[in-house]
Amino acid sequence: QQQVKQSPQSLIVQKGGISIINCAYENTAFDYFPWYQQFPGKGPALLIAIRPDVSEKKEGRFTISFNKSAKQFSLHIMDSQPGDSATYFCAASNQAGTALIFGKGTTLSVSS
Amino acid sequence: KAGVTQTPRYLIKTRGQQVTLSCSPISGHRSVSWYQQTPGQGLQFLFEYFSETQRNKGNFPGRFSGRQFSNSRSEMNVSTLELGDSALYLCASSRRQGPGELFFGEGSRLTVL
């Protein structure tokens, strides 16, 4: 019940295309859902986050869509660029806990 | 503003040894969390410290321990190293306890031979 399942494991998208990464969770107590981006040799960095009181959040080319009833959330990267090539992790936590439960990650390659 | 600093960046140990990793959080951040990253298991929460107290602990054996000092700097220790402890150990800091943006360091890569 503490797992966050992420798919796909890897993704290849052409420059200018849309990248979509999906995550699903079981624990209904989760109420904070961030996405982190990690480049090789670097630590993860927060990209965008959402709380379940909204169904969508957009920041620039990055959008989180959240479906509370399905217990799913996804990251959409519009107009994908080669510089977006990285590993993306979804995560979840709740107010009572301080630990982030991460998905296994998606390696995105954007071809030019 | 300096980011999260972790030392050492790379280290090699042999089975049975112990290791201590250090983390200096961003100035003003009082919460420090540690995560283990491996190709197979991904990012897994180890523990969190806030105001020198361990606030939360992940599902790791007692060989993994940590502490936080009054200046918010933190150390984690792994005793009796096993081959499976080879991983990237990431430290993250945040202003306060609870869910919110974590700022990660670049990690300490531990190899156990």
PDB file of C-alpha atoms in Angstrom:
ATOM      1  CA  GLN A   1       0.000   0.000   0.000  1.00  0.00           C
ATOM      2  CA  GLN A   2       3.032   2.220   0.321  1.00  0.00           C
ATOM      3  CA  GLN A   3       4.089   1.721  -3.288  1.00  0.00           C
ATOM      4  CA  VAL A   4       3.991   4.179  -6.112  1.00  0.00           C
ATOM      5  CA  LYS A   5       4.005   2.434  -9.485  1.00  0.00           C
ATOM      6  CA  GLN A   6       5.517   4.341 -12.394  1.00  0.00           C
ATOM      7  CA  SER A   7       5.431   3.642 -16.104  1.00  0.00           C
ATOM      8  CA  PRO A   8       6.952   3.417 -18.597  1.00  0.00           C
ATOM      9  CA  GLN A   9      10.444   2.512 -17.456  1.00  0.00           C
ATOM     10  CA  SER A  10      11.929   4.256 -20.493  1.00  0.00           C
ATOM     11  CA  LEU A  11      10.605   6.581 -23.132  1.00  0.00           C
ATOM     12  CA  ILE A  12      11.935   7.904 -26.415  1.00  0.00           C
ATOM     13  CA  VAL A  13      10.280  10.995 -27.852  1.00  0.00           C
ATOM     14  CA  GLN A  14      11.105  13.133 -30.842  1.00  0.00           C
ATOM     15  CA  LYS A  15      11.964  16.776 -30.358  1.00  0.00           C
ATOM     16  CA  GLY A  16       8.780  18.795 -30.193  1.00  0.00           C
ATOM     17  CA  GLY A  17       6.666  15.820 -29.161  1.00  0.00           C
ATOM     18  CA  ILE A  18       4.730  15.200 -25.962  1.00  0.00           C
ATOM     19  CA  SER A  19       6.224  13.016 -23.226  1.00  0.00           C
ATOM     20  CA  ILE A  20       3.774  11.338 -20.864  1.00  0.00           C
ATOM     21  CA  ILE A  21       4.735   9.476 -17.703  1.00  0.00           C
ATOM     22  CA  ASN A  22       2.162   7.815 -15.481  1.00  0.00           C
ATOM     23  CA  CYS A  23       2.036   6.925 -11.802  1.00  0.00           C
ATOM     24  CA  ALA A  24      -0.448   5.081  -9.631  1.00  0.00           C
ATOM     25  CA  TYR A  25      -0.734   4.781  -5.864  1.00  0.00           C
ATOM     26  CA  GLU A  26      -2.791   2.817  -3.362  1.00  0.00           C
ATOM     27  CA  ASN A  27      -2.566   4.751  -0.121  1.00  0.00           C
ATOM     28  CA  THR A  28      -5.482   7.186  -0.016  1.00  0.00           C
ATOM     29  CA  ALA A  29      -3.740   9.080   2.778  1.00  0.00           C
ATOM     30  CA  PHE A  30      -1.213  10.455   0.297  1.00  0.00           C
ATOM     31  CA  ASP A  31      -1.866  14.121  -0.283  1.00  0.00           C
ATOM     32  CA  TYR A  32       1.285  15.493  -1.854  1.00  0.00           C
ATOM     33  CA  PHE A  33       2.514  14.366  -5.266  1.00  0.00           C
ATOM     34  CA  PRO A  34       5.769  15.807  -6.601  1.00  0.00           C
ATOM     35  CA  TRP A  35       7.759  15.016  -9.704  1.00  0.00           C
ATOM     36  CA  TYR A  36      11.530  15.112  -9.577  1.00  0.00           C
ATOM     37  CA  GLN A  37      13.995  15.324 -12.459  1.00  0.00           C
ATOM     38  CA  GLN A  38      17.463  13.824 -12.226  1.00  0.00           C
ATOM     39  CA  PHE A  39      20.383  14.290 -14.601  1.00  0.00           C
ATOM     40  CA  PRO A  40      23.354  11.888 -14.562  1.00  0.00           C
ATOM     41  CA  GLY A  41      25.711  12.658 -11.720  1.00  0.00           C
ATOM     42  CA  LYS A  42      23.271  15.004 -10.046  1.00  0.00           C
ATOM     43  CA  GLY A  43      20.735  14.684  -7.289  1.00  0.00           C
ATOM     44  CA  PRO A  44      17.007  14.835  -8.086  1.00  0.00           C
ATOM     45  CA  ALA A  45      15.477  18.294  -8.356  1.00  0.00           C
ATOM     46  CA  LEU A  46      11.831  19.211  -7.855  1.00  0.00           C
ATOM     47  CA  LEU A  47      10.087  19.849 -11.155  1.00  0.00           C
ATOM     48  CA  ILE A  48       6.461  20.362 -10.191  1.00  0.00           C
ATOM     49  CA  ALA A  49       4.104  19.182  -7.453  1.00  0.00           C
ATOM     50  CA  ILE A  50       0.366  18.908  -6.889  1.00  0.00           C
ATOM     51  CA  ARG A  51      -2.042  18.362  -4.028  1.00  0.00           C
ATOM     52  CA  PRO A  52      -5.292  16.424  -4.525  1.00  0.00           C
ATOM     53  CA  ASP A  53      -7.569  19.454  -4.260  1.00  0.00           C
ATOM     54  CA  VAL A  54      -6.810  20.291  -7.905  1.00  0.00           C
ATOM     55  CA  SER A  55      -6.972  18.094 -10.988  1.00  0.00           C
ATOM     56  CA  GLU A  56      -4.275  19.805 -12.996  1.00  0.00           C
ATOM     57  CA  LYS A  57      -1.277  22.043 -12.489  1.00  0.00           C
ATOM     58  CA  LYS A  58       0.775  23.611 -15.223  1.00  0.00           C
ATOM     59  CA  GLU A  59       4.200  25.219 -15.046  1.00  0.00           C
ATOM     60  CA  GLY A  60       5.611  26.177 -18.408  1.00  0.00           C
ATOM     61  CA  ARG A  61       5.864  23.085 -20.579  1.00  0.00           C
ATOM     62  CA  PHE A  62       5.234  20.740 -17.642  1.00  0.00           C
ATOM     63  CA  THR A  63       1.752  19.695 -16.527  1.00  0.00           C
ATOM     64  CA  ILE A  64       0.587  17.328 -13.802  1.00  0.00           C
ATOM     65  CA  SER A  65      -2.803  15.713 -14.283  1.00  0.00           C
ATOM     66  CA  PHE A  66      -4.341  14.192 -11.172  1.00  0.00           C
ATOM     67  CA  ASN A  67      -7.211  11.712 -10.976  1.00  0.00           C
ATOM     68  CA  LYS A  68      -8.139  11.210  -7.339  1.00  0.00           C
ATOM     69  CA  SER A  69     -10.814   8.576  -7.928  1.00  0.00           C
ATOM     70  CA  ALA A  70      -8.460   6.453 -10.021  1.00  0.00           C
ATOM     71  CA  LYS A  71      -5.528   7.161  -7.704  1.00  0.00           C
ATOM     72  CA  GLN A  72      -3.382   8.092 -10.656  1.00  0.00           C
ATOM     73  CA  PHE A  73      -1.343  11.083 -11.694  1.00  0.00           C
ATOM     74  CA  SER A  74       0.751  11.834 -14.712  1.00  0.00           C
ATOM     75  CA  LEU A  75       3.391  14.218 -15.994  1.00  0.00           C
ATOM     76  CA  HIS A  76       3.061  15.711 -19.449  1.00  0.00           C
ATOM     77  CA  ILE A  77       6.025  17.449 -21.061  1.00  0.00           C
ATOM     78  CA  MET A  78       4.917  19.513 -24.021  1.00  0.00           C
ATOM     79  CA  ASP A  79       7.266  20.432 -26.872  1.00  0.00           C
ATOM     80  CA  SER A  80       9.907  18.043 -25.500  1.00  0.00           C
ATOM     81  CA  GLN A  81      13.503  19.190 -25.976  1.00  0.00           C
ATOM     82  CA  PRO A  82      16.823  17.302 -25.944  1.00  0.00           C
ATOM     83  CA  GLY A  83      17.634  19.123 -22.703  1.00  0.00           C
ATOM     84  CA  ASP A  84      14.670  17.342 -21.107  1.00  0.00           C
ATOM     85  CA  SER A  85      16.513  14.026 -21.470  1.00  0.00           C
ATOM     86  CA  ALA A  86      16.784  12.840 -17.876  1.00  0.00           C
ATOM     87  CA  THR A  87      15.264  10.413 -15.407  1.00  0.00           C
ATOM     88  CA  TYR A  88      11.920  11.438 -13.955  1.00  0.00           C
ATOM     89  CA  PHE A  89      10.558  10.226 -10.646  1.00  0.00           C
ATOM     90  CA  CYS A  90       7.063  10.582  -9.325  1.00  0.00           C
ATOM     91  CA  ALA A  91       6.585  10.496  -5.575  1.00  0.00           C
ATOM     92  CA  ALA A  92       3.937  10.716  -2.889  1.00  0.00           C
ATOM     93  CA  SER A  93       3.688  11.494   0.790  1.00  0.00           C
ATOM     94  CA  ASN A  94       1.160  12.558   3.378  1.00  0.00           C
ATOM     95  CA  GLN A  95       1.017  15.260   6.029  1.00  0.00           C
ATOM     96  CA  ALA A  96       1.556  12.772   8.803  1.00  0.00           C
ATOM     97  CA  GLY A  97       4.693  11.345   7.246  1.00  0.00           C
ATOM     98  CA  THR A  98       7.736  13.151   6.092  1.00  0.00           C
ATOM     99  CA  ALA A  99       9.141  10.512   3.768  1.00  0.00           C
ATOM    100  CA  LEU A 100       8.667  10.619   0.036  1.00  0.00           C
ATOM    101  CA  ILE A 101       7.737   7.309  -1.565  1.00  0.00           C
ATOM    102  CA  PHE A 102       9.265   7.347  -5.023  1.00  0.00           C
ATOM    103  CA  GLY A 103       8.337   5.515  -8.179  1.00  0.00           C
ATOM    104  CA  LYS A 104      11.097   3.528  -9.868  1.00  0.00           C
ATOM    105  CA  GLY A 105      11.764   6.256 -12.420  1.00  0.00           C
ATOM    106  CA  THR A 106      11.395   6.818 -16.154  1.00  0.00           C
ATOM    107  CA  THR A 107      14.389   7.481 -18.356  1.00  0.00           C
ATOM    108  CA  LEU A 108      13.377   9.952 -21.036  1.00  0.00           C
ATOM    109  CA  SER A 109      15.403  10.424 -24.199  1.00  0.00           C
ATOM    110  CA  VAL A 110      14.415  13.223 -26.533  1.00  0.00           C
ATOM    111  CA  SER A 111      15.921  12.776 -29.973  1.00  0.00           C
ATOM    112  CA  SER A 112      16.785  15.748 -32.100  1.00  0.00           C
TER     113      SER A 112
ATOM    114  CA  LYS B   1      23.288  30.405  -1.947  1.00  0.00           C
ATOM    115  CA  ALA B   2      25.227  27.179  -1.545  1.00  0.00           C
ATOM    116  CA  GLY B   3      23.363  23.939  -2.176  1.00  0.00           C
ATOM    117  CA  VAL B   4      23.408  20.734  -0.201  1.00  0.00           C
ATOM    118  CA  THR B   5      26.963  19.483   0.158  1.00  0.00           C
ATOM    119  CA  GLN B   6      27.771  15.821   0.617  1.00  0.00           C
ATOM    120  CA  THR B   7      31.152  14.311   1.412  1.00  0.00           C
ATOM    121  CA  PRO B   8      32.841  12.190   0.367  1.00  0.00           C
ATOM    122  CA  ARG B   9      31.528  11.983  -3.185  1.00  0.00           C
ATOM    123  CA  TYR B  10      33.008   8.562  -3.845  1.00  0.00           C
ATOM    124  CA  LEU B  11      34.314   5.851  -1.583  1.00  0.00           C
ATOM    125  CA  ILE B  12      35.212   2.199  -1.742  1.00  0.00           C
ATOM    126  CA  LYS B  13      34.952  -0.083   1.261  1.00  0.00           C
ATOM    127  CA  THR B  14      35.177  -3.814   1.869  1.00  0.00           C
ATOM    128  CA  ARG B  15      32.584  -6.048   3.450  1.00  0.00           C
ATOM    129  CA  GLY B  16      32.450  -5.790   7.211  1.00  0.00           C
ATOM    130  CA  GLN B  17      33.803  -2.261   7.364  1.00  0.00           C
ATOM    131  CA  GLN B  18      31.798   0.741   8.410  1.00  0.00           C
ATOM    132  CA  VAL B  19      31.318   4.087   6.701  1.00  0.00           C
ATOM    133  CA  THR B  20      30.249   7.581   7.715  1.00  0.00           C
ATOM    134  CA  LEU B  21      28.771  10.006   5.220  1.00  0.00           C
ATOM    135  CA  SER B  22      28.347  13.699   5.833  1.00  0.00           C
ATOM    136  CA  CYS B  23      25.764  16.212   4.691  1.00  0.00           C
ATOM    137  CA  SER B  24      25.674  19.989   5.041  1.00  0.00           C
ATOM    138  CA  PRO B  25      22.193  21.336   4.313  1.00  0.00           C
ATOM    139  CA  ILE B  26      21.308  24.636   2.711  1.00  0.00           C
ATOM    140  CA  SER B  27      21.710  27.476   5.173  1.00  0.00           C
ATOM    141  CA  GLY B  28      18.503  27.941   7.136  1.00  0.00           C
ATOM    142  CA  HIS B  29      17.190  24.455   6.403  1.00  0.00           C
ATOM    143  CA  ARG B  30      16.513  22.483   9.544  1.00  0.00           C
ATOM    144  CA  SER B  31      15.271  19.211   8.101  1.00  0.00           C
ATOM    145  CA  VAL B  32      17.662  16.667   6.616  1.00  0.00           C
ATOM    146  CA  SER B  33      16.572  13.422   4.971  1.00  0.00           C
ATOM    147  CA  TRP B  34      18.630  10.565   3.624  1.00  0.00           C
ATOM    148  CA  TYR B  35      17.752   8.340   0.679  1.00  0.00           C
ATOM    149  CA  GLN B  36      19.438   5.313  -0.847  1.00  0.00           C
ATOM    150  CA  GLN B  37      19.384   5.069  -4.631  1.00  0.00           C
ATOM    151  CA  THR B  38      20.091   1.805  -6.450  1.00  0.00           C
ATOM    152  CA  PRO B  39      19.253   0.667  -9.997  1.00  0.00           C
ATOM    153  CA  GLY B  40      17.047  -2.124  -8.708  1.00  0.00           C
ATOM    154  CA  GLN B  41      15.161  -0.483  -5.866  1.00  0.00           C
ATOM    155  CA  GLY B  42      15.237   3.141  -6.966  1.00  0.00           C
ATOM    156  CA  LEU B  43      15.064   5.847  -4.314  1.00  0.00           C
ATOM    157  CA  GLN B  44      14.304   4.573  -0.847  1.00  0.00           C
ATOM    158  CA  PHE B  45      13.832   6.664   2.282  1.00  0.00           C
ATOM    159  CA  LEU B  46      16.295   6.004   5.081  1.00  0.00           C
ATOM    160  CA  PHE B  47      15.501   8.580   7.765  1.00  0.00           C
ATOM    161  CA  GLU B  48      14.744  12.211   8.473  1.00  0.00           C
ATOM    162  CA  TYR B  49      16.125  14.493  11.126  1.00  0.00           C
ATOM    163  CA  PHE B  50      14.691  17.765  12.344  1.00  0.00           C
ATOM    164  CA  SER B  51      16.093  19.797  15.203  1.00  0.00           C
ATOM    165  CA  GLU B  52      18.579  17.035  16.030  1.00  0.00           C
ATOM    166  CA  THR B  53      15.808  14.443  16.453  1.00  0.00           C
ATOM    167  CA  GLN B  54      15.016  11.542  14.186  1.00  0.00           C
ATOM    168  CA  ARG B  55      11.439  12.156  13.050  1.00  0.00           C
ATOM    169  CA  ASN B  56      10.921   9.271  10.672  1.00  0.00           C
ATOM    170  CA  LYS B  57      12.728   6.094   9.712  1.00  0.00           C
ATOM    171  CA  GLY B  58      12.459   3.895   6.654  1.00  0.00           C
ATOM    172  CA  ASN B  59      12.548   0.137   6.456  1.00  0.00           C
ATOM    173  CA  PHE B  60      16.275  -0.425   6.743  1.00  0.00           C
ATOM    174  CA  PRO B  61      18.181  -2.606   9.221  1.00  0.00           C
ATOM    175  CA  GLY B  62      19.710  -1.170  12.365  1.00  0.00           C
ATOM    176  CA  ARG B  63      23.125  -1.116  10.679  1.00  0.00           C
ATOM    177  CA  PHE B  64      21.977   2.144   9.152  1.00  0.00           C
ATOM    178  CA  SER B  65      21.993   5.025  11.589  1.00  0.00           C
ATOM    179  CA  GLY B  66      22.263   8.762  11.540  1.00  0.00           C
ATOM    180  CA  ARG B  67      22.384  11.891  13.568  1.00  0.00           C
ATOM    181  CA  GLN B  68      21.982  15.614  13.238  1.00  0.00           C
ATOM    182  CA  PHE B  69      24.025  18.287  14.909  1.00  0.00           C
ATOM    183  CA  SER B  70      22.922  21.625  16.331  1.00  0.00           C
ATOM    184  CA  ASN B  71      24.029  23.397  13.139  1.00  0.00           C
ATOM    185  CA  SER B  72      21.700  21.071  11.153  1.00  0.00           C
ATOM    186  CA  ARG B  73      24.578  19.192   9.553  1.00  0.00           C
ATOM    187  CA  SER B  74      23.923  15.481   9.445  1.00  0.00           C
ATOM    188  CA  GLU B  75      25.860  12.256   9.242  1.00  0.00           C
ATOM    189  CA  MET B  76      24.771   8.750   8.430  1.00  0.00           C
ATOM    190  CA  ASN B  77      26.645   5.625   9.344  1.00  0.00           C
ATOM    191  CA  VAL B  78      26.476   2.142   7.937  1.00  0.00           C
ATOM    192  CA  SER B  79      28.149  -0.560   9.977  1.00  0.00           C
ATOM    193  CA  THR B  80      29.166  -4.077   8.966  1.00  0.00           C
ATOM    194  CA  LEU B  81      28.931  -3.262   5.288  1.00  0.00           C
ATOM    195  CA  GLU B  82      27.415  -5.765   2.886  1.00  0.00           C
ATOM    196  CA  LEU B  83      27.776  -5.963  -0.884  1.00  0.00           C
ATOM    197  CA  GLY B  84      24.143  -4.900  -1.219  1.00  0.00           C
ATOM    198  CA  ASP B  85      24.896  -1.595   0.494  1.00  0.00           C
ATOM    199  CA  SER B  86      26.621  -0.390  -2.668  1.00  0.00           C
ATOM    200  CA  ALA B  87      24.516   2.585  -3.719  1.00  0.00           C
ATOM    201  CA  LEU B  88      24.274   6.299  -4.153  1.00  0.00           C
ATOM    202  CA  TYR B  89      23.354   7.863  -0.822  1.00  0.00           C
ATOM    203  CA  LEU B  90      21.502  11.110  -1.235  1.00  0.00           C
ATOM    204  CA  CYS B  91      20.958  13.764   1.366  1.00  0.00           C
ATOM    205  CA  ALA B  92      18.143  16.281   1.024  1.00  0.00           C
ATOM    206  CA  SER B  93      17.306  19.339   3.066  1.00  0.00           C
ATOM    207  CA  SER B  94      14.196  21.430   3.501  1.00  0.00           C
ATOM    208  CA  ARG B  95      13.160  24.405   5.562  1.00  0.00           C
ATOM    209  CA  ARG B  96      10.705  22.540   7.703  1.00  0.00           C
ATOM    210  CA  GLN B  97       9.474  19.115   8.529  1.00  0.00           C
ATOM    211  CA  GLY B  98       6.724  17.570   6.472  1.00  0.00           C
ATOM    212  CA  PRO B  99       5.966  17.341   2.760  1.00  0.00           C
ATOM    213  CA  GLY B 100       7.401  20.058   0.623  1.00  0.00           C
ATOM    214  CA  GLU B 101      10.288  20.716  -1.689  1.00  0.00           C
ATOM    215  CA  LEU B 102      13.390  18.691  -0.941  1.00  0.00           C
ATOM    216  CA  PHE B 103      16.734  19.993  -2.126  1.00  0.00           C
ATOM    217  CA  PHE B 104      19.058  17.099  -2.887  1.00  0.00           C
ATOM    218  CA  GLY B 105      22.812  16.975  -2.869  1.00  0.00           C
ATOM    219  CA  GLU B 106      24.776  15.147  -5.550  1.00  0.00           C
ATOM    220  CA  GLY B 107      25.212  12.118  -3.346  1.00  0.00           C
ATOM    221  CA  SER B 108      27.938   9.911  -1.989  1.00  0.00           C
ATOM    222  CA  ARG B 109      28.576   6.866  -4.146  1.00  0.00           C
ATOM    223  CA  LEU B 110      29.538   3.913  -1.991  1.00  0.00           C
ATOM    224  CA  THR B 111      31.033   0.772  -3.483  1.00  0.00           C
ATOM    225  CA  VAL B 112      31.396  -2.255  -1.237  1.00  0.00           C
ATOM    226  CA  LEU B 113      33.841  -4.931  -2.422  1.00  0.00           C
TER     227      LEU B 113
END
